[in-house]
Tab-separated table of C-alpha atoms in Angstrom:
chain	number	residue	atom	x	y	z
A	1	MET	CA	9.977	19.466	1.976
A	2	GLU	CA	12.814	18.102	-0.069
A	3	GLY	CA	13.480	14.473	-0.609
A	4	VAL	CA	14.454	11.967	2.017
A	5	THR	CA	18.152	12.042	1.019
A	6	ALA	CA	18.519	15.471	2.440
A	7	ILE	CA	16.980	13.944	5.686
A	8	MET	CA	18.506	10.561	5.878
A	9	ALA	CA	21.880	10.064	3.888
A	10	GLU	CA	22.290	6.761	5.708
A	11	PHE	CA	20.128	3.895	7.129
A	12	GLN	CA	20.511	0.967	9.312
A	13	ALA	CA	19.631	-2.617	7.819
A	14	ILE	CA	20.016	-6.173	7.860
A	15	LEU	CA	22.350	-7.078	4.940
A	16	LEU	CA	22.583	-10.393	3.518
A	17	GLU	CA	25.819	-11.366	1.817
A	18	LYS	CA	26.795	-14.544	0.213
A	19	SER	CA	30.251	-16.215	0.000
A	20	GLY	CA	30.146	-19.372	-2.052
A	21	GLU	CA	26.924	-21.093	-0.844
A	22	ILE	CA	27.082	-19.594	2.635
A	23	VAL	CA	24.544	-16.694	3.367
A	24	SER	CA	25.502	-14.381	6.209
A	25	PRO	CA	23.350	-11.675	7.765
A	26	SER	CA	24.695	-8.593	9.845
A	27	ILE	CA	23.370	-5.266	10.674
A	28	GLN	CA	24.991	-2.431	8.802
A	29	THR	CA	25.119	1.298	8.294
A	30	LEU	CA	24.433	1.964	4.450
A	31	ASP	CA	24.510	4.900	2.290
A	32	ALA	CA	20.941	5.886	0.938
A	33	SER	CA	22.219	6.013	-2.513
A	34	ARG	CA	22.572	2.277	-2.538
A	35	LEU	CA	18.655	1.663	-2.321
A	36	PRO	CA	16.899	0.439	-5.590
A	37	ASP	CA	15.400	3.030	-7.831
A	38	GLY	CA	11.736	2.971	-6.328
A	39	GLU	CA	9.273	5.823	-6.747
A	40	VAL	CA	8.354	6.431	-3.171
A	41	THR	CA	10.825	6.749	-0.188
A	42	VAL	CA	9.552	5.330	3.047
A	43	ARG	CA	11.030	5.792	6.757
A	44	VAL	CA	10.393	2.404	7.756
A	45	LEU	CA	8.960	1.939	11.439
A	46	TYR	CA	8.461	-1.564	11.667
A	47	SER	CA	8.469	-4.888	9.802
A	48	THR	CA	7.392	-8.573	10.919
A	49	LEU	CA	8.671	-12.032	10.819
A	50	ASN	CA	7.088	-14.573	8.598
A	51	TYR	CA	8.137	-18.093	7.530
A	52	LYS	CA	9.326	-16.703	4.088
A	53	ASP	CA	11.661	-14.174	5.857
A	54	GLY	CA	13.198	-16.981	7.833
A	55	LEU	CA	13.700	-18.768	4.598
A	56	VAL	CA	15.443	-15.521	3.097
A	57	LEU	CA	17.591	-15.094	6.229
A	58	LYS	CA	18.998	-18.459	6.131
A	59	GLY	CA	19.606	-18.348	2.476
A	60	GLN	CA	16.785	-21.336	1.695
A	61	GLY	CA	14.224	-21.665	-0.978
A	62	GLY	CA	16.059	-20.007	-3.712
A	63	LEU	CA	13.802	-16.803	-2.943
A	64	VAL	CA	16.757	-14.365	-3.596
A	65	ARG	CA	18.860	-14.492	-6.605
A	66	ASN	CA	20.996	-11.484	-6.113
A	67	TYR	CA	23.448	-10.362	-3.110
A	68	PRO	CA	23.928	-8.285	-1.232
A	69	HIS	CA	20.294	-8.162	-0.147
A	70	ILE	CA	17.866	-6.473	2.451
A	71	PRO	CA	15.217	-8.944	3.668
A	72	GLY	CA	11.848	-8.117	5.150
A	73	ILE	CA	8.638	-8.925	3.181
A	74	ASP	CA	6.482	-6.567	5.033
A	75	LEU	CA	6.786	-2.833	6.348
A	76	ILE	CA	4.908	0.156	7.573
A	77	GLY	CA	6.361	3.366	7.459
A	78	ILE	CA	5.934	7.326	6.757
A	79	VAL	CA	6.251	8.664	3.263
A	80	ASP	CA	9.309	10.899	3.039
A	81	ASP	CA	9.296	11.302	-0.718
A	82	PRO	CA	6.340	10.602	-2.773
A	83	GLY	CA	7.852	11.109	-6.026
A	84	SER	CA	5.324	11.466	-8.712
A	85	SER	CA	2.901	9.095	-7.147
A	86	THR	CA	-0.424	10.304	-5.502
A	87	PHE	CA	0.854	9.691	-1.876
A	88	SER	CA	1.692	12.859	0.377
A	89	VAL	CA	4.547	13.334	2.693
A	90	GLY	CA	3.558	11.895	5.905
A	91	ASP	CA	1.324	9.283	4.755
A	92	ARG	CA	1.126	5.991	6.625
A	93	VAL	CA	1.853	3.303	4.021
A	94	ILE	CA	1.930	-0.472	4.130
A	95	SER	CA	3.924	-2.795	2.024
A	96	THR	CA	3.091	-6.630	1.710
A	97	GLY	CA	4.018	-9.027	-1.174
A	98	TRP	CA	5.115	-8.130	-4.658
A	99	ARG	CA	8.190	-10.075	-3.814
A	100	VAL	CA	9.653	-7.148	-1.666
A	101	GLY	CA	12.278	-8.655	0.522
A	102	GLU	CA	12.998	-11.377	-2.022
A	103	VAL	CA	13.787	-9.729	-5.344
A	104	TRP	CA	13.713	-6.083	-4.049
A	105	TRP	CA	15.338	-4.812	-0.864
A	106	GLY	CA	12.617	-4.931	1.758
A	107	GLY	CA	11.717	-3.935	5.343
A	108	TYR	CA	14.429	-4.889	7.652
A	109	ALA	CA	15.870	-1.417	7.359
A	110	THR	CA	15.055	1.933	8.497
A	111	LEU	CA	14.730	3.340	4.896
A	112	ALA	CA	13.073	1.752	1.819
A	113	LYS	CA	12.275	2.921	-1.910
A	114	LEU	CA	9.411	1.046	-3.475
A	115	LYS	CA	7.012	1.462	-6.319
A	116	SER	CA	3.811	3.274	-5.687
A	117	GLU	CA	1.679	0.392	-6.849
A	118	TRP	CA	3.024	-1.801	-3.848
A	119	LEU	CA	1.802	0.481	-1.314
A	120	VAL	CA	-1.545	1.018	0.293
A	121	LYS	CA	-2.394	3.508	2.947
A	122	ALA	CA	-2.547	2.171	6.573
A	123	PRO	CA	-6.332	1.830	7.610
A	124	GLU	CA	-7.765	3.895	10.515
A	125	GLY	CA	-8.123	2.038	13.804
A	126	LEU	CA	-5.005	0.143	13.330
A	127	SER	CA	-1.663	1.116	15.039
A	128	ASP	CA	1.628	0.675	13.336
A	129	ILE	CA	2.441	-2.216	15.321
A	130	GLN	CA	-0.854	-3.857	15.118
A	131	CYS	CA	-0.642	-3.377	11.265
A	132	MET	CA	2.561	-5.413	11.279
A	133	ALA	CA	1.424	-7.916	13.825
A	134	ILE	CA	-1.069	-8.486	10.938
A	135	GLY	CA	1.580	-8.333	8.103
A	136	THR	CA	1.213	-10.783	5.098
A	137	ALA	CA	0.130	-13.536	7.548
A	138	GLY	CA	-2.759	-11.718	8.813
A	139	PHE	CA	-3.441	-10.296	5.339
A	140	THR	CA	-3.513	-14.091	3.966
A	141	ALA	CA	-5.622	-15.032	6.931
A	142	MET	CA	-8.378	-12.472	6.131
A	143	GLN	CA	-8.092	-13.576	2.300
A	144	CYS	CA	-8.931	-17.062	3.599
A	145	VAL	CA	-11.993	-15.853	5.488
A	146	LEU	CA	-13.154	-13.845	2.592
A	147	ALA	CA	-12.868	-16.862	0.384
A	148	LEU	CA	-15.036	-18.951	2.923
A	149	GLU	CA	-17.488	-16.341	2.868
A	150	ALA	CA	-17.559	-16.152	-0.979
A	151	ASN	CA	-18.249	-19.990	-1.089
A	152	GLY	CA	-21.142	-19.874	1.253
A	153	VAL	CA	-19.540	-20.759	4.466
A	154	VAL	CA	-21.124	-18.742	7.295
A	155	PRO	CA	-21.021	-18.925	11.117
A	156	ASN	CA	-24.093	-21.271	11.389
A	157	SER	CA	-22.686	-23.666	8.743
A	158	GLY	CA	-20.823	-25.700	11.365
A	159	GLU	CA	-17.105	-26.167	12.378
A	160	VAL	CA	-14.344	-24.543	10.656
A	161	LEU	CA	-10.977	-26.069	10.798
A	162	VAL	CA	-7.704	-24.183	10.962
A	163	THR	CA	-4.439	-26.024	10.469
A	164	GLY	CA	-0.944	-24.624	11.461
A	165	ALA	CA	-3.040	-22.887	14.214
A	166	GLY	CA	0.003	-21.823	16.369
A	167	GLY	CA	1.662	-19.980	13.278
A	168	GLY	CA	0.960	-16.525	12.116
A	169	VAL	CA	-1.807	-17.171	9.486
A	170	GLY	CA	-3.533	-19.848	11.756
A	171	SER	CA	-3.513	-17.651	14.901
A	172	VAL	CA	-4.896	-14.567	13.209
A	173	ALA	CA	-7.390	-16.700	11.278
A	174	ILE	CA	-8.655	-18.204	14.658
A	175	SER	CA	-9.142	-14.713	15.962
A	176	ILE	CA	-11.205	-13.551	13.046
A	177	LEU	CA	-13.417	-16.475	12.700
A	178	ALA	CA	-14.196	-16.759	16.270
A	179	GLY	CA	-14.658	-12.946	16.442
A	180	LEU	CA	-17.325	-13.188	13.517
A	181	GLY	CA	-18.854	-16.061	15.463
A	182	TYR	CA	-17.726	-19.282	13.767
A	183	GLU	CA	-16.949	-22.398	15.802
A	184	VAL	CA	-13.203	-22.958	15.188
A	185	ILE	CA	-11.495	-26.349	15.494
A	186	ALA	CA	-7.477	-25.873	15.809
A	187	VAL	CA	-5.044	-28.196	14.536
A	188	SER	CA	-1.580	-28.137	15.849
A	189	GLY	CA	1.576	-30.426	16.350
A	190	ARG	CA	1.826	-28.647	19.457
A	191	PRO	CA	-0.240	-29.769	22.251
A	192	GLN	CA	1.236	-27.325	24.680
A	193	LEU	CA	-0.398	-24.543	22.887
A	194	GLU	CA	-3.925	-25.618	23.650
A	195	GLY	CA	-4.541	-22.911	26.194
A	196	TYR	CA	-3.158	-20.157	23.990
A	197	LEU	CA	-5.434	-21.476	21.118
A	198	LYS	CA	-8.515	-21.471	23.180
A	199	ASP	CA	-7.787	-17.957	24.680
A	200	ILE	CA	-7.652	-16.437	20.980
A	201	GLY	CA	-10.894	-18.041	20.166
A	202	ALA	CA	-10.489	-22.024	19.255
A	203	LYS	CA	-13.337	-24.244	20.779
A	204	ASN	CA	-11.127	-27.368	20.623
A	205	LEU	CA	-7.599	-28.546	19.625
A	206	ILE	CA	-7.028	-31.737	17.713
A	207	THR	CA	-3.841	-33.157	16.523
A	208	ARG	CA	-2.088	-33.484	13.168
A	209	GLU	CA	-2.165	-37.117	13.540
A	210	GLU	CA	-5.821	-37.295	13.971
A	211	ILE	CA	-6.059	-34.967	10.866
A	212	SER	CA	-3.481	-37.042	8.648
A	213	GLU	CA	-5.594	-40.449	9.602
A	214	LEU	CA	-8.713	-39.027	7.858
A	215	GLY	CA	-6.621	-38.976	4.463
A	216	LYS	CA	-6.666	-42.768	4.587
A	217	ARG	CA	-10.188	-42.961	3.260
A	218	PRO	CA	-11.586	-40.816	0.168
A	219	LEU	CA	-14.573	-39.770	2.161
A	220	GLN	CA	-15.064	-39.497	5.882
A	221	SER	CA	-18.161	-38.507	7.850
A	222	GLU	CA	-19.070	-34.660	7.025
A	223	ARG	CA	-17.859	-32.673	9.958
A	224	PHE	CA	-16.233	-29.452	8.851
A	225	ALA	CA	-18.157	-26.576	7.081
A	226	GLY	CA	-14.828	-25.141	5.950
A	227	ALA	CA	-11.157	-25.146	6.647
A	228	VAL	CA	-8.218	-22.646	6.420
A	229	ASP	CA	-5.166	-24.799	5.491
A	230	THR	CA	-1.732	-23.191	6.071
A	231	VAL	CA	0.072	-26.613	5.803
A	232	GLY	CA	-0.628	-28.424	2.732
A	233	GLY	CA	0.597	-31.973	2.019
A	234	GLU	CA	-0.564	-34.749	4.192
A	235	ILE	CA	-2.576	-32.490	6.375
A	236	LEU	CA	-4.656	-31.043	3.567
A	237	ALA	CA	-5.205	-34.602	2.226
A	238	GLY	CA	-6.781	-35.289	5.628
A	239	VAL	CA	-8.803	-32.171	5.771
A	240	LEU	CA	-10.596	-32.675	2.416
A	241	PRO	CA	-12.390	-35.896	2.949
A	242	ALA	CA	-14.308	-34.580	5.990
A	243	ILE	CA	-15.493	-31.268	4.485
A	244	LYS	CA	-19.329	-31.054	4.330
A	245	TYR	CA	-21.448	-30.971	1.114
A	246	LYS	CA	-20.820	-27.642	-0.552
A	247	GLY	CA	-18.011	-26.774	1.825
A	248	ALA	CA	-14.845	-25.252	1.162
A	249	ALA	CA	-11.261	-25.120	2.011
A	250	ALA	CA	-9.009	-21.912	1.609
A	251	ILE	CA	-5.397	-22.959	0.813
A	252	CYS	CA	-2.547	-20.852	1.600
A	253	GLY	CA	0.617	-22.613	2.696
A	254	LEU	CA	2.799	-25.810	2.162
A	255	ALA	CA	4.913	-26.072	5.098
A	256	GLY	CA	3.915	-29.586	5.298
A	257	GLY	CA	4.687	-30.249	1.544
A	258	ALA	CA	3.823	-29.264	-1.805
A	259	GLY	CA	2.547	-32.843	-2.835
A	260	LEU	CA	-1.138	-33.562	-2.490
A	261	LYS	CA	-2.374	-37.232	-2.429
A	262	THR	CA	-6.064	-37.186	-2.578
A	263	THR	CA	-9.044	-38.099	-4.648
A	264	VAL	CA	-11.580	-36.283	-6.745
A	265	ILE	CA	-14.302	-37.984	-4.829
A	266	PRO	CA	-15.064	-35.078	-2.214
A	267	PHE	CA	-15.261	-32.633	-5.110
A	268	ILE	CA	-17.645	-34.587	-7.424
A	269	LEU	CA	-19.673	-36.245	-4.803
A	270	ARG	CA	-19.793	-33.457	-2.113
A	271	GLY	CA	-19.355	-30.518	-4.381
A	272	ILE	CA	-16.623	-28.940	-2.169
A	273	THR	CA	-14.360	-26.017	-3.307
A	274	MET	CA	-10.531	-25.672	-2.774
A	275	ALA	CA	-9.849	-21.996	-2.812
A	276	GLY	CA	-6.204	-20.877	-3.530
A	277	ILE	CA	-5.108	-18.152	-1.785
A	278	ASP	CA	-2.406	-15.745	-2.823
A	279	SER	CA	-1.357	-12.618	-1.132
A	280	VAL	CA	1.913	-11.633	-3.084
A	281	MET	CA	0.240	-10.408	-6.443
A	282	ALA	CA	-3.094	-9.286	-4.995
A	283	PRO	CA	-4.227	-6.251	-6.767
A	284	ALA	CA	-4.536	-2.807	-5.190
A	285	GLU	CA	-8.727	-3.015	-5.016
A	286	GLU	CA	-8.480	-6.315	-3.120
A	287	ARG	CA	-5.742	-5.297	-0.841
A	288	THR	CA	-7.816	-2.262	0.126
A	289	LYS	CA	-10.887	-4.357	0.928
A	290	VAL	CA	-8.819	-6.800	2.863
A	291	TRP	CA	-7.235	-4.293	5.151
A	292	SER	CA	-10.619	-2.507	5.665
A	293	ARG	CA	-12.090	-5.840	6.836
A	294	LEU	CA	-9.178	-6.492	9.010
A	295	ALA	CA	-9.488	-2.945	10.812
A	296	MET	CA	-13.200	-4.071	11.194
A	297	ASP	CA	-13.377	-7.484	12.047
A	298	LEU	CA	-10.052	-8.688	13.812
A	299	PRO	CA	-10.370	-8.530	17.603
A	300	LYS	CA	-7.606	-6.041	18.582
A	301	ASP	CA	-7.283	-7.584	22.072
A	302	LYS	CA	-6.546	-11.072	20.366
A	303	LEU	CA	-4.085	-9.497	17.901
A	304	ASP	CA	-2.316	-7.801	20.871
A	305	ALA	CA	-2.244	-11.172	23.068
A	306	THR	CA	-0.449	-12.757	19.941
A	307	THR	CA	2.151	-10.132	19.371
A	308	SER	CA	5.984	-9.725	20.575
A	309	ILE	CA	8.276	-7.042	19.512
A	310	VAL	CA	11.995	-7.509	18.971
A	311	GLY	CA	14.719	-5.612	17.317
A	312	LEU	CA	16.808	-6.337	14.156
A	313	GLN	CA	19.428	-8.346	15.850
A	314	ASP	CA	16.607	-10.786	17.230
A	315	ALA	CA	15.114	-11.168	13.916
A	316	ILE	CA	18.410	-12.800	12.958
A	317	LYS	CA	18.412	-15.014	15.839
A	318	MET	CA	14.718	-16.164	15.302
A	319	ALA	CA	15.148	-17.247	11.678
A	320	ASP	CA	15.867	-20.761	12.802
A	321	GLU	CA	12.739	-20.977	15.031
A	322	ILE	CA	10.139	-19.781	12.559
A	323	LEU	CA	11.514	-22.315	10.434
A	324	ALA	CA	11.370	-25.104	13.070
A	325	GLY	CA	7.794	-23.914	13.780
A	326	GLN	CA	8.795	-22.934	17.311
A	327	VAL	CA	7.358	-19.286	17.071
A	328	ARG	CA	4.058	-18.566	18.539
A	329	GLY	CA	1.628	-15.955	17.031
A	330	ARG	CA	3.139	-12.874	15.508
A	331	THR	CA	6.537	-11.193	15.881
A	332	VAL	CA	6.846	-7.597	14.920
A	333	ILE	CA	10.541	-6.083	14.126
A	334	ASP	CA	11.234	-2.754	15.325
A	335	VAL	CA	13.981	-1.813	12.928
A	336	ASN	CA	14.785	1.376	14.900
A	337	ALA	CA	15.704	-0.621	18.017
């Protein structure tokens, strides 16, 4: 089979263009020759909507330096031209992280050219839509679960807290932890999500205000064996004093702020661990392990229940919603719709 340029000379994408300080998205048909000089050409099937995608679509956060630009930090697709890589034509491949969609043209397009080391084969047992319902958010959630396990937090250790529970990382983390037998307590600023969060595995819901209040003292009663924190800031400062002896918190987000006003007391008196989680530059070996565990341990019915599918035009419209914390669960982008 010849390279993809013989098959698809043009492709459709969300293109971001900047005029002055204004970034404007539009759906355009582009010539395939405009794609960056990646090794592997992928016919994209689906992408997803993450908080970072919302920032890129709105031109916020300084994530994109060069315009025009195609956003989309996640994608799944079929290899049309493997170049000199070890992939084969027809392989199902996933890309998450590596600053694709930020400094490299991303997945909000029907065609992408990527470096081979940025790609992993999609695991058996997960559909294309399920892989993107997982995406960076679900990948990060599983990294958090693995970090808790590595630090001795097991299902019989006690309650595990998940902050930002209604978002992508939080929703998947709850589903995974509950499926593994953990007792999950969800934290959300949206009490109307209580039914949804319990449906995907949370035992109880507590408010952000309750957690923030815990941060007013250096130590609280030992309550949580572990935590998955997607928020940071004041919420994380409230979580740490209530972690049990030798417990752990996996830290992966800063929607609530990058600052952390706390003390060393929980660390030196209770020996707790704060494990930082990075999904962007995770090496291939780790990525393969994470995707394997996701295929094995993530309850598919819970994942499907949190997933909605929209087209490229809807992705543009939803940027404001995800930045405002109004998107529930996972949103998959059908780039061909």
